[in-house]
C-alpha cells in the first residue's frame, strides 16, 4: 500500500514518497527507474513522517560544468537552484536532505513540536525562506530555511492537525474541520465545515489575486471540496467533485480561467475534471470528464480475469503537451511513467500494458542508483539487537534460568504484548498494531494497559478511535481496550482538562451515540417479535395436542345385566368364611345405619333387618351389662 504523501519535484524530474518502512524513495520520471532509496539513521526509532521539496537559489553561483551536485539542481536564468528535501520526524524536528549526496545536510534548531510532524508546506512564490509544519500537538511552526531555526509558533488548537497551507497572511490547517488563522492578528478567523473525518489533502487554487480557492479531501469522503477564501461570509464548499473512492492524490492547474484537476482514488483510477471557475455550483457534485485506468495484458499469462495496475500519481503540470496528462502506475518499488493523450470523445480510457516485473528479476547492475548514507557505527542507535548485524553485536551469554523462563512463558504474554504495543505506536507499524489488537482477552488487555507508559496514552486513543470507525468486529475489540484504558489511566485523562478530554473523546463519543441511537426501538421490536414467536409456537403445540387426542384409542365399557352381577356376588359370598362374611355384613350395616331412615327413627324395620343379619341392639346391651358386672 502506498503512502499518501506523494509529490513531484518542482522541476518535474523526480517523484518521491515515504514508504511504510520509513524509507524515502525517489523515482526518475524521465527514465521510469528507481533513482534513489534513502534509509535514514534510526529510521525505526525516529521515522520520517512527512516531507516537502525545497528549492534554495543562489544568484552569485554560476553553473559552468555539470558536477554531481549540479545534476540534482535546477538551472534557471543562469543561476543555481539547489534541490533539497525537508523531512519531518516523529520527534517534531526538521532535517534537510541533499539528494545529490544522499545525506542529511543540516537540521533546524529550536524546540519544535512536542508530537510527530504530520504535514509540511513550502511555497517559493509566497515566501521562499519560510517553511510551515503542522503537528499532532495542534501547533503550526514557521521555520527559516536560511537560518535553520524556528521563527514563530501558532497555537491552532488541541486536536491533531493533518495538513497545512499558507497564503497571503493566512494559514489554513486541516483536521476534522478546516480553520483559517490570521498571521498578523495571531487569531482564528474562520472555520469551514463540510468534512466528516480528518483532512488528508489540501491544495491551493489561485486563478487571480482576487479569487483564492483551496481544494481538500478527507479520509472517509470520496468527494473533493472546493472552498473560497475570498468570500469571508461563506463557510461551506462552493463546489464538489465526485470520485469512485477516497482520493489519495490531487493535482490542480489553472488554464485560461478553467480548472484542470486530476484526482487519483484509492482504487487506482485517475479522474480528470475540467470546470469553469466562473460557473461553479454546489447543487450536485461534478462528475469526471475522463477517467484513466491501466489494465494488465493477460495474453501472455493465459488468464481469464483481467488484473488492474493501480495508478500511482497523475498530473497535468508536467505533461509534455497541453492535451496530455502524465500517469505513473505500478507497484511501490516499480513505477512506470507515461504521457497519455486526452481524447474528447472517449470518457473511459483503459490502457493495456504489460505486467511490471520486480526489480530483482529484471534490473541489472548500474540500471538504477541507490545510495545509502554514510553512518558512524559508534553513533548508531537500534530499537533492539535484531536490527544490528551479528558482527557488530557482542555476544551475550544468557543464563539458564532466563532461558527456562523464556521457554515457559507463552508468546502472548503481557510482557510481549506491551513491547509490541509500544513499538507499534512509536513506529506506527500497522502490522504490529494489528497483531496486538487481535487479542480481545479482558485479563490480557488489562495487564498490558497496566504497564503502558503515560506518554503513549494519547497515541493509543487515536488508534482506538480509528478502529471504532471500522467494522463491528474491530469496534468490539476497540471498546474492550477503551474500557480498560479509561479504568486504568483515568487520573491522567482527567488531568488533561474538560476541553482537551472532550476533544480526545469526541470521535469515540460520536460513534457510540450513532450506534446506540436506535437501540431502544430495536429492543422494543425484539420484545414484540419474541412474544409473537412464542404465541405462534403455543398455537402449533395446541394444534398438535388436539390431533394426538383425536387419534387416540377410546376405552369402551359394556355394562352387563343385574342378574349376572347378583349371581357373581352370591358366588363370592359363598366362598368367603363366616368371620369374613360377618365383617362384611358389619360394614354394610354401618353404611346402612347412615343411609336407612327407618333405623334412625327407631322403627321396627331397622331392628328386623339387624336380626335378620344375626345382630340386635338387645343382644349388644346384654353383653355390655355382663362386661360391666
Coordinates of C-alpha atoms in Angstrom, one line a residue:
X1 CA 0.0 0.0 0.0
X2 CA 1.3 3.4 -1.0
X3 CA 1.9 6.3 1.3
X4 CA -0.5 9.2 0.9
X5 CA 2.4 11.7 0.9
X6 CA 3.5 11.7 -2.8
X7 CA 4.9 14.7 -4.5
X8 CA 6.7 15.6 -7.8
X9 CA 9.8 17.7 -7.5
X10 CA 9.4 21.4 -8.6
X11 CA 11.2 20.6 -11.9
X12 CA 9.1 17.6 -12.6
X13 CA 12.1 15.3 -12.9
X14 CA 11.7 13.3 -9.8
X15 CA 8.8 11.7 -7.9
X16 CA 9.3 11.0 -4.2
X17 CA 7.3 9.4 -1.3
X18 CA 7.9 7.8 2.1
X19 CA 7.3 4.1 2.3
X20 CA 5.8 2.3 5.3
X21 CA 9.2 1.2 6.4
X22 CA 10.3 4.8 6.9
X23 CA 12.4 4.9 3.7
X24 CA 12.4 7.9 1.3
X25 CA 12.1 6.5 -2.3
X26 CA 12.8 8.7 -5.4
X27 CA 11.9 7.7 -8.9
X28 CA 13.2 9.3 -12.1
X29 CA 10.2 10.4 -14.2
X30 CA 12.1 10.6 -17.5
X31 CA 13.5 7.1 -17.4
X32 CA 10.9 5.4 -15.2
X33 CA 13.7 3.9 -13.0
X34 CA 14.3 3.8 -9.3
X35 CA 16.7 6.7 -8.7
X36 CA 17.4 6.5 -5.0
X37 CA 16.3 4.9 -1.8
X38 CA 17.4 6.7 1.4
X39 CA 17.2 4.9 4.7
X40 CA 17.5 7.4 7.5
X41 CA 19.6 6.7 10.5
X42 CA 17.4 5.3 13.3
X43 CA 14.5 5.1 10.9
X44 CA 12.7 2.7 13.2
X45 CA 13.4 4.9 16.2
X46 CA 12.8 8.3 14.7
X47 CA 11.0 7.7 11.4
X48 CA 10.2 10.4 8.8
X49 CA 6.5 11.2 8.9
X50 CA 6.3 13.8 6.1
X51 CA 8.4 15.6 3.5
X52 CA 8.4 18.5 1.1
X53 CA 10.6 19.5 -1.9
X54 CA 12.5 22.7 -1.2
X55 CA 14.4 25.0 -3.6
X56 CA 17.3 27.1 -2.4
X57 CA 18.5 29.6 -5.0
X58 CA 21.9 31.3 -5.1
X59 CA 22.2 34.1 -7.7
X60 CA 26.0 34.6 -7.3
X61 CA 26.9 30.9 -8.1
X62 CA 27.1 30.1 -11.8
X63 CA 26.8 26.6 -13.1
X64 CA 29.5 26.1 -15.7
X65 CA 30.2 22.4 -15.5
X66 CA 27.8 19.6 -14.8
X67 CA 29.0 18.2 -11.5
X68 CA 27.3 15.7 -9.3
X69 CA 25.6 18.3 -7.3
X70 CA 24.5 20.2 -10.4
X71 CA 22.7 17.1 -11.6
X72 CA 20.3 17.4 -8.7
X73 CA 19.9 21.1 -9.2
X74 CA 17.8 23.3 -11.4
X75 CA 19.2 25.9 -13.8
X76 CA 17.0 29.0 -14.1
X77 CA 18.3 32.2 -15.7
X78 CA 21.9 31.1 -15.3
X79 CA 21.6 30.7 -11.5
X80 CA 22.0 27.5 -9.5
X81 CA 18.9 26.4 -7.6
X82 CA 19.7 23.6 -5.1
X83 CA 17.1 21.0 -4.6
X84 CA 16.6 19.7 -1.1
X85 CA 14.0 17.6 0.7
X86 CA 12.7 18.8 4.1
X87 CA 11.9 15.8 6.4
X88 CA 9.6 16.0 9.4
X89 CA 10.3 13.4 12.1
X90 CA 8.2 11.7 14.7
X91 CA 10.0 13.7 17.4
X92 CA 8.9 17.1 16.0
X93 CA 12.1 18.2 14.3
X94 CA 13.1 19.3 10.8
X95 CA 16.0 17.9 8.8
X96 CA 17.1 18.9 5.2
X97 CA 18.2 16.1 3.0
X98 CA 20.5 16.6 0.0
X99 CA 19.5 14.5 -3.0
X100 CA 23.0 14.6 -4.6
X101 CA 25.0 13.3 -1.6
X102 CA 22.2 11.2 0.0
X103 CA 22.9 12.6 3.4
X104 CA 21.2 14.9 5.9
X105 CA 22.8 18.3 5.2
X106 CA 21.5 20.2 8.2
X107 CA 18.9 20.3 10.9
X108 CA 16.8 23.1 12.2
X109 CA 17.3 24.4 15.7
X110 CA 14.5 25.0 18.1
X111 CA 12.1 23.3 20.5
X112 CA 10.0 22.1 17.6
X113 CA 6.8 20.1 18.0
X114 CA 6.1 18.0 21.1
X115 CA 4.4 15.4 18.9
X116 CA 5.1 14.0 15.4
X117 CA 5.0 16.3 12.4
X118 CA 2.1 15.4 10.2
X119 CA 2.4 17.9 7.3
X120 CA 5.0 20.3 5.7
X121 CA 4.2 23.1 3.3
X122 CA 6.6 25.2 1.2
X123 CA 5.7 27.7 -1.5
X124 CA 8.6 29.5 -3.2
X125 CA 6.2 32.2 -4.7
X126 CA 4.6 33.0 -1.3
X127 CA 7.8 33.1 0.8
X128 CA 11.0 31.3 -0.5
X129 CA 12.6 31.3 3.0
X130 CA 9.6 30.1 5.1
X131 CA 8.7 26.5 5.8
X132 CA 5.4 25.7 7.7
X133 CA 4.9 22.5 9.6
X134 CA 1.8 21.1 11.3
X135 CA 2.0 18.6 14.2
X136 CA -0.1 16.3 16.2
X137 CA 0.1 18.7 19.1
X138 CA -2.2 21.2 17.4
X139 CA 0.5 23.8 16.6
X140 CA 1.8 25.2 13.4
X141 CA 5.5 26.3 13.4
X142 CA 7.2 28.7 10.9
X143 CA 10.8 27.8 10.2
X144 CA 13.5 29.8 8.4
X145 CA 15.3 27.8 5.8
X146 CA 18.4 30.1 5.5
X147 CA 18.9 30.3 9.3
X148 CA 17.7 26.7 10.0
X149 CA 15.9 27.9 13.1
X150 CA 12.4 28.2 14.5
X151 CA 10.7 31.5 14.0
X152 CA 7.2 31.5 15.2
X153 CA 4.6 29.2 16.8
X154 CA 0.9 29.3 16.2
X155 CA -1.4 27.5 18.7
X156 CA -4.3 26.5 16.5
X157 CA -5.9 24.1 19.0
X158 CA -5.7 20.9 20.8
X159 CA -6.7 18.5 18.0
X160 CA -4.3 16.7 15.8
X161 CA -3.6 18.6 12.6
X162 CA -3.3 16.6 9.4
X163 CA -2.4 19.2 6.7
X164 CA -1.3 22.8 6.5
X165 CA -1.2 25.6 3.8
X166 CA -0.1 29.2 3.9
X167 CA -1.0 32.1 1.6
X168 CA -1.1 35.9 1.8
X169 CA -1.1 36.3 5.6
X170 CA -3.4 33.3 6.2
X171 CA -2.6 29.8 7.5
X172 CA -5.1 27.1 6.6
X173 CA -5.0 23.9 8.8
X174 CA -6.9 20.8 8.3
X175 CA -8.3 18.3 10.8
X176 CA -12.0 17.4 11.0
X177 CA -12.7 21.0 10.0
X178 CA -10.6 23.5 8.1
X179 CA -9.5 26.5 10.1
X180 CA -8.2 29.8 8.9
X181 CA -5.6 31.5 11.1
X182 CA -4.5 35.1 10.7
X183 CA -0.7 35.6 10.8
X184 CA -1.0 39.3 11.5
X185 CA -3.6 39.2 14.3
X186 CA -2.5 35.8 15.6
X187 CA -6.1 34.7 16.0
X188 CA -8.6 32.3 14.4
X189 CA -10.6 33.9 11.6
X190 CA -13.0 31.3 10.2
X191 CA -13.9 27.7 10.5
X192 CA -15.0 25.8 7.4
X193 CA -17.5 23.0 7.9
X194 CA -18.2 20.1 5.5
X195 CA -15.9 17.1 6.1
X196 CA -16.9 14.3 8.4
X197 CA -13.4 13.0 9.0
X198 CA -9.7 14.1 9.1
X199 CA -8.5 16.0 6.0
X200 CA -5.5 14.4 4.3
X201 CA -5.2 16.5 1.1
X202 CA -5.0 20.3 0.8
X203 CA -4.1 22.2 -2.4
X204 CA -4.1 25.9 -3.3
X205 CA -6.0 27.1 -6.4
X206 CA -5.4 30.8 -7.3
X207 CA -7.0 31.9 -10.6
X208 CA -6.0 35.5 -9.8
X209 CA -5.1 37.7 -6.9
X210 CA -8.7 38.5 -6.0
X211 CA -10.1 34.9 -6.1
X212 CA -8.3 32.4 -3.9
X213 CA -9.6 28.8 -3.5
X214 CA -8.4 25.7 -1.7
X215 CA -9.1 22.1 -2.6
X216 CA -9.4 19.5 0.1
X217 CA -10.1 15.8 0.5
X218 CA -10.8 13.8 3.7
X219 CA -10.0 10.2 4.8
X220 CA -13.6 8.7 4.5
X221 CA -15.1 11.0 2.0
X222 CA -15.0 10.2 -1.7
X223 CA -15.8 13.8 -2.8
X224 CA -13.3 16.6 -3.1
X225 CA -14.5 20.0 -1.8
X226 CA -13.6 23.4 -3.2
X227 CA -13.6 26.4 -0.8
X228 CA -13.4 30.1 -1.4
X229 CA -11.1 32.1 0.8
X230 CA -12.0 35.4 -0.7
X231 CA -15.7 35.1 0.3
X232 CA -15.4 35.6 4.1
X233 CA -19.2 35.0 4.7
X234 CA -19.3 31.6 3.0
X235 CA -18.1 28.8 5.3
X236 CA -19.4 26.0 3.1
X237 CA -18.0 24.5 -0.1
X238 CA -18.7 26.2 -3.4
X239 CA -18.3 23.0 -5.5
X240 CA -17.7 19.3 -5.1
X241 CA -16.1 16.7 -7.3
X242 CA -17.2 13.1 -7.1
X243 CA -14.8 10.1 -7.3
X244 CA -15.3 6.4 -7.1
X245 CA -13.4 6.1 -3.8
X246 CA -11.3 8.1 -1.3
X247 CA -8.9 10.5 -3.0
X248 CA -5.2 9.9 -2.3
X249 CA -3.5 12.4 -4.7
X250 CA -4.7 15.6 -6.4
X251 CA -3.1 17.9 -9.0
X252 CA -4.8 21.1 -9.9
X253 CA -3.9 23.6 -12.7
X254 CA -5.4 26.8 -14.0
X255 CA -5.5 27.3 -17.8
X256 CA -7.3 30.4 -19.1
X257 CA -9.8 30.6 -16.2
X258 CA -10.6 26.9 -16.2
X259 CA -9.7 24.4 -13.5
X260 CA -7.9 21.3 -14.8
X261 CA -8.0 18.8 -11.9
X262 CA -6.7 15.2 -11.8
X263 CA -7.5 13.1 -8.7
X264 CA -6.2 9.6 -8.1
X265 CA -8.5 7.4 -5.9
X266 CA -7.7 4.6 -3.6
X267 CA -8.7 2.0 -6.2
X268 CA -6.0 3.3 -8.6
X269 CA -8.2 5.2 -11.1
X270 CA -7.3 8.7 -12.3
X271 CA -10.3 11.2 -12.6
X272 CA -9.9 14.2 -14.9
X273 CA -12.1 17.3 -14.4
X274 CA -12.4 20.5 -16.4
X275 CA -14.6 23.3 -15.0
X276 CA -15.0 27.0 -15.5
X277 CA -14.3 28.8 -12.2
X278 CA -16.9 31.4 -13.0
X279 CA -19.7 28.9 -13.3
X280 CA -19.4 26.8 -10.2
X281 CA -22.4 25.3 -8.4
X282 CA -22.8 23.3 -5.2
X283 CA -26.2 21.7 -6.0
X284 CA -24.7 18.5 -7.4
X285 CA -21.1 17.1 -7.3
X286 CA -19.3 17.2 -10.6
X287 CA -18.5 14.0 -12.4
X288 CA -15.2 13.4 -14.2
X289 CA -14.9 14.3 -17.8
X290 CA -12.4 11.5 -18.3
X291 CA -11.2 8.5 -16.3
X292 CA -7.9 6.7 -16.8
X293 CA -7.1 3.2 -15.6
X294 CA -4.4 0.7 -16.5
X295 CA -5.2 -2.9 -17.2
X296 CA -2.7 -5.8 -17.4
X297 CA -2.2 -7.6 -20.6
X298 CA -3.2 -11.2 -19.8
X299 CA -2.5 -12.8 -23.2
X300 CA 1.0 -14.0 -22.1
X301 CA -0.2 -15.2 -18.7
X302 CA -3.3 -17.1 -20.2
X303 CA -5.7 -16.0 -17.5
X304 CA -9.3 -15.2 -18.0
X305 CA -9.5 -12.5 -15.3
X306 CA -8.0 -9.1 -16.1
X307 CA -5.9 -7.5 -13.3
X308 CA -5.6 -3.8 -12.8
X309 CA -2.3 -2.0 -12.4
X310 CA -3.1 0.9 -9.9
X311 CA -2.3 4.4 -10.9
X312 CA 0.2 5.8 -8.5
X313 CA 0.3 9.5 -9.5
X314 CA -1.1 11.7 -12.3
X315 CA -0.6 15.4 -13.1
X316 CA -1.2 17.9 -15.9
X317 CA 1.5 20.3 -14.8
X318 CA 4.5 18.3 -16.1
X319 CA 2.9 16.8 -19.2
X320 CA 4.7 17.0 -22.5
X321 CA 1.8 18.8 -24.2
X322 CA -1.3 20.6 -23.1
X323 CA -3.7 17.9 -24.3
X324 CA -1.8 15.2 -22.4
X325 CA -1.5 14.0 -18.8
X326 CA 1.4 12.3 -17.0
X327 CA 0.5 9.0 -15.5
X328 CA 2.6 7.0 -13.0
X329 CA 1.4 3.4 -12.4
X330 CA 2.8 0.3 -10.9
X331 CA 3.9 -1.1 -7.6
X332 CA 5.7 0.6 -4.7
X333 CA 9.2 -0.2 -5.9
X334 CA 8.5 -0.2 -9.7
X335 CA 6.6 2.8 -11.1
X336 CA 6.3 3.5 -14.8
X337 CA 5.6 7.0 -16.1
X338 CA 3.9 7.7 -19.3
X339 CA 2.3 10.6 -21.2
X340 CA -1.2 9.8 -22.2
X341 CA -3.2 11.8 -24.7
X342 CA -6.7 13.1 -23.8
X343 CA -9.4 12.2 -26.3
X344 CA -12.5 14.3 -26.1
X345 CA -14.9 11.7 -27.3
X346 CA -13.6 8.9 -25.0
X347 CA -14.8 9.3 -21.5
X348 CA -13.4 6.0 -20.0
X349 CA -9.9 5.3 -21.0
X350 CA -8.5 1.8 -20.4
X351 CA -4.8 1.5 -21.1
X352 CA -3.5 -2.1 -21.6
X353 CA 0.1 -2.6 -20.6
X354 CA 2.4 -5.5 -19.9
X355 CA 2.8 -6.6 -16.3
X356 CA 5.6 -4.9 -14.4
X357 CA 8.3 -7.3 -13.1
X358 CA 10.1 -7.0 -9.9
X359 CA 13.4 -5.1 -9.8
X360 CA 15.3 -8.2 -8.5
X361 CA 14.4 -10.2 -11.6
X362 CA 14.8 -7.6 -14.3
X363 CA 17.1 -4.8 -13.1
X364 CA 20.7 -5.1 -13.9
X365 CA 23.7 -3.6 -12.2
X366 CA 24.0 0.1 -12.9
X367 CA 20.5 0.4 -14.2
X368 CA 19.4 2.5 -11.1
X369 CA 21.2 4.3 -8.4
X370 CA 20.6 3.5 -4.8
X371 CA 22.6 5.4 -2.2
X372 CA 23.0 4.5 1.4
X373 CA 24.1 7.3 3.8
X374 CA 27.4 7.1 5.5
X375 CA 26.8 6.2 9.1
X376 CA 29.2 6.3 12.1
X377 CA 28.9 2.9 13.7
X378 CA 29.6 4.3 17.1
X379 CA 26.6 6.7 17.0
X380 CA 24.0 4.3 15.5
X381 CA 21.0 3.5 17.7
X382 CA 18.9 0.5 17.2
X383 CA 15.5 -0.5 18.6
X384 CA 16.8 -3.9 19.6
X385 CA 19.6 -6.3 18.9
X386 CA 17.8 -7.9 16.0
X387 CA 18.3 -4.8 13.8
X388 CA 22.1 -4.9 14.2
X389 CA 24.4 -7.3 12.3
X390 CA 25.9 -10.2 14.1
X391 CA 29.4 -9.0 13.6
X392 CA 28.9 -5.7 15.4
X393 CA 26.9 -7.0 18.2
X394 CA 28.8 -8.5 21.1
X395 CA 27.6 -12.0 22.1
X396 CA 26.0 -12.1 25.5
X397 CA 25.6 -15.3 27.3
X398 CA 22.1 -15.8 28.6
X399 CA 21.7 -17.6 32.0
X400 CA 20.0 -20.9 32.1
X401 CA 17.3 -19.5 34.4
X402 CA 16.3 -16.8 31.9
X403 CA 16.2 -19.4 29.1
X404 CA 13.9 -21.7 31.1
X405 CA 11.7 -18.7 31.9
X406 CA 11.5 -17.8 28.2
X407 CA 10.6 -21.3 27.3
X408 CA 7.8 -21.5 30.0
X409 CA 6.4 -18.0 29.1
X410 CA 3.9 -18.1 26.3
X411 CA 4.3 -16.0 23.3
X412 CA 1.2 -13.9 24.0
X413 CA 2.3 -12.8 27.5
X414 CA 1.7 -9.4 28.8
X415 CA 5.4 -8.5 28.6
X416 CA 5.5 -9.3 24.9
X417 CA 2.2 -7.5 24.4
X418 CA 3.4 -4.3 25.9
X419 CA 6.6 -4.3 23.9
X420 CA 4.7 -4.9 20.7
X421 CA 2.2 -2.2 21.5
X422 CA 4.8 0.4 22.4
X423 CA 6.9 -0.4 19.3
X424 CA 3.8 -0.3 17.1
X425 CA 2.6 3.1 18.5
X426 CA 6.2 4.5 18.3
X427 CA 6.9 3.5 14.7
X428 CA 3.2 3.5 13.5
X429 CA 3.6 0.0 12.2
X430 CA 0.2 -1.2 11.1
X431 CA 1.2 -4.9 11.2
X432 CA 2.3 -4.8 14.8
X433 CA -0.8 -2.9 15.9
X434 CA -3.0 -5.4 14.1
X435 CA -1.4 -8.3 15.9
X436 CA -1.8 -6.5 19.3
X437 CA -5.4 -5.5 18.8
X438 CA -6.2 -9.0 17.6
X439 CA -6.2 -10.0 21.3
X440 CA -9.6 -9.3 23.0
X441 CA -9.0 -11.2 26.2
X442 CA -10.0 -8.9 29.0
X443 CA -7.4 -10.0 31.5
X444 CA -4.6 -9.8 28.9
X445 CA -5.7 -6.3 27.9
X446 CA -5.9 -5.2 31.5
X447 CA -2.3 -6.4 32.2
X448 CA -1.0 -4.8 29.0
X449 CA -2.5 -1.4 29.7
X450 CA -1.3 -1.5 33.3
X451 CA 2.3 -1.4 32.0
X452 CA 1.6 1.2 29.3
X453 CA 3.8 4.4 29.8
X454 CA 1.8 7.6 30.2
X455 CA 3.1 9.2 27.0
X456 CA 1.6 6.5 24.8
X457 CA -2.0 7.0 26.1
X458 CA -2.8 9.7 23.5
X459 CA -1.5 7.7 20.5
X460 CA -3.3 4.6 21.7
X461 CA -6.5 6.7 22.0
X462 CA -6.1 7.9 18.4
X463 CA -5.7 4.3 17.2
X464 CA -8.7 3.1 19.1
X465 CA -10.8 6.0 17.6
X466 CA -9.7 4.9 14.1
X467 CA -10.7 1.3 14.9
X468 CA -14.1 2.3 16.0
X469 CA -14.8 3.7 12.5
X470 CA -14.3 0.2 11.0
X471 CA -16.5 -2.9 11.1
X472 CA -18.3 -4.4 14.0
X473 CA -15.5 -6.9 14.8
X474 CA -13.0 -4.2 15.2
X475 CA -15.4 -2.0 17.2
X476 CA -15.8 -4.8 19.7
X477 CA -12.1 -5.0 20.2
X478 CA -11.7 -1.3 20.4
X479 CA -14.5 -1.0 23.1
X480 CA -12.7 -3.7 25.2
X481 CA -9.4 -1.8 25.0
X482 CA -11.0 1.6 25.6
X483 CA -12.9 0.4 28.7
X484 CA -9.7 -0.8 30.4
X485 CA -7.8 2.3 29.2
X486 CA -10.3 4.6 30.9
X487 CA -10.4 2.5 34.0
X488 CA -6.6 2.3 34.5
X489 CA -5.5 5.7 33.2
X490 CA -8.5 7.7 34.4
X491 CA -6.4 10.0 36.6
X492 CA -4.1 11.0 33.7
X493 CA -7.1 11.6 31.4
X494 CA -8.8 13.8 33.9
X495 CA -5.6 15.8 34.3
X496 CA -6.0 17.0 30.7
X497 CA -8.9 19.2 31.5
X498 CA -12.5 19.1 30.3
X499 CA -11.9 20.7 26.9
X500 CA -8.9 18.5 26.0
X501 CA -10.7 15.4 27.2
X502 CA -13.7 16.2 25.1
X503 CA -11.6 16.8 22.1
X504 CA -9.8 13.5 22.5
X505 CA -13.0 11.5 23.0
X506 CA -15.2 13.4 20.6
X507 CA -14.7 10.8 17.8
X508 CA -15.5 7.8 20.2
X509 CA -18.5 9.5 21.7
X510 CA -19.9 10.4 18.3
X511 CA -19.5 6.8 17.0
X512 CA -21.1 5.4 20.2
X513 CA -24.0 7.8 20.1
X514 CA -24.6 7.0 16.4
X515 CA -24.5 3.2 17.1
X516 CA -26.9 3.3 20.1
X517 CA -29.3 5.8 18.6
X518 CA -31.9 3.2 17.6
X519 CA -31.2 0.8 20.4
X520 CA -34.5 1.4 22.3
X521 CA -36.5 0.9 19.1
X522 CA -34.7 -2.3 18.3
X523 CA -35.2 -3.6 21.9
X524 CA -38.9 -2.9 21.7
X525 CA -39.1 -4.6 18.3
X526 CA -37.2 -7.6 19.6
X527 CA -39.6 -8.0 22.5
X528 CA -42.6 -7.9 20.3
X529 CA -41.1 -10.4 17.9
X530 CA -40.3 -12.8 20.8
X531 CA -43.9 -12.5 22.1
X532 CA -45.3 -13.1 18.6
X533 CA -43.0 -16.2 18.1
X534 CA -44.0 -17.6 21.5
X535 CA -47.7 -17.2 20.6
X536 CA -47.1 -19.0 17.3
X537 CA -45.3 -21.8 19.0
X538 CA -48.1 -22.2 21.6
X539 CA -50.7 -22.4 18.8
X540 CA -48.7 -25.0 17.0
X541 CA -48.3 -27.1 20.1
X542 CA -52.0 -26.8 20.9
X543 CA -53.0 -27.9 17.4
X544 CA -50.5 -30.8 17.7
X545 CA -52.1 -32.0 21.0
X546 CA -55.6 -31.8 19.6
X547 CA -54.5 -34.0 16.7
X548 CA -53.0 -36.5 19.1
X549 CA -56.1 -36.7 21.2
X550 CA -58.3 -37.2 18.1
X551 CA -56.1 -40.2 17.0
X552 CA -56.1 -41.9 20.5
X553 CA -58.0 -45.2 21.2
X554 CA -61.3 -44.8 23.1
X555 CA -62.0 -47.1 26.1
X556 CA -65.3 -48.9 25.6
X557 CA -67.2 -50.3 28.7
X558 CA -70.1 -52.6 28.3
X559 CA -72.4 -53.0 31.3
X560 CA -73.9 -56.4 31.9
X561 CA -77.3 -57.4 33.3
X562 CA -78.2 -57.2 37.0
X563 CA -78.8 -60.9 37.2
X564 CA -75.3 -61.7 36.3
X565 CA -74.0 -59.3 38.9
X566 CA -76.1 -60.8 41.7
X567 CA -75.1 -64.3 40.7
X568 CA -71.5 -63.3 40.9
X569 CA -71.9 -61.7 44.3
X570 CA -73.7 -64.7 45.7
X571 CA -70.9 -66.9 44.5
X572 CA -68.3 -64.7 46.1
X573 CA -70.2 -64.7 49.5
X574 CA -70.4 -68.5 49.5
X575 CA -66.7 -68.8 49.0
X576 CA -65.8 -66.5 51.9
X577 CA -65.5 -67.8 55.5
X578 CA -68.1 -66.9 58.2
X579 CA -66.0 -64.4 60.0
X580 CA -65.2 -62.5 56.9
X581 CA -68.9 -62.5 56.0
X582 CA -69.7 -61.1 59.4
X583 CA -67.2 -58.3 59.0
X584 CA -68.5 -57.5 55.6
X585 CA -72.0 -57.5 57.0
X586 CA -70.9 -55.3 59.8
X587 CA -69.5 -52.8 57.3
X588 CA -72.7 -53.0 55.3
X589 CA -74.7 -52.4 58.4
X590 CA -72.7 -49.3 59.3
X591 CA -73.3 -48.0 55.9
X592 CA -77.0 -48.8 56.2
X593 CA -77.1 -47.0 59.5
X594 CA -76.2 -43.8 57.8
X595 CA -78.5 -44.3 54.9
X596 CA -81.7 -46.1 56.1
X597 CA -84.2 -43.7 57.6
X598 CA -86.0 -46.5 59.4
X599 CA -83.2 -47.2 61.8
X600 CA -82.6 -43.6 62.6
X601 CA -86.3 -43.1 63.6
X602 CA -86.3 -46.2 65.9
X603 CA -88.8 -48.2 63.8
X604 CA -89.0 -52.0 63.8
X605 CA -87.9 -52.3 60.3
X606 CA -84.4 -51.4 61.3
X607 CA -84.4 -53.9 64.2
X608 CA -85.8 -56.6 61.9
X609 CA -83.1 -56.0 59.5
X610 CA -80.4 -56.4 62.1
X611 CA -82.0 -59.6 63.5
X612 CA -82.0 -61.0 60.0
X613 CA -78.3 -60.5 59.9
X614 CA -77.7 -62.2 63.3
X615 CA -77.3 -59.0 65.3
X616 CA -79.7 -56.9 67.5
X617 CA -79.5 -54.0 69.8
X618 CA -80.8 -56.1 72.8
X619 CA -78.0 -58.6 72.5
X620 CA -75.5 -55.9 72.5
X621 CA -76.9 -54.3 75.6
X622 CA -76.8 -57.6 77.5
X623 CA -73.2 -58.2 76.5
X624 CA -72.3 -54.7 77.8
X625 CA -74.1 -55.3 81.1
X626 CA -72.1 -58.5 81.7
X627 CA -68.9 -56.8 81.0
X628 CA -69.7 -54.1 83.5
X629 CA -70.6 -56.6 86.2

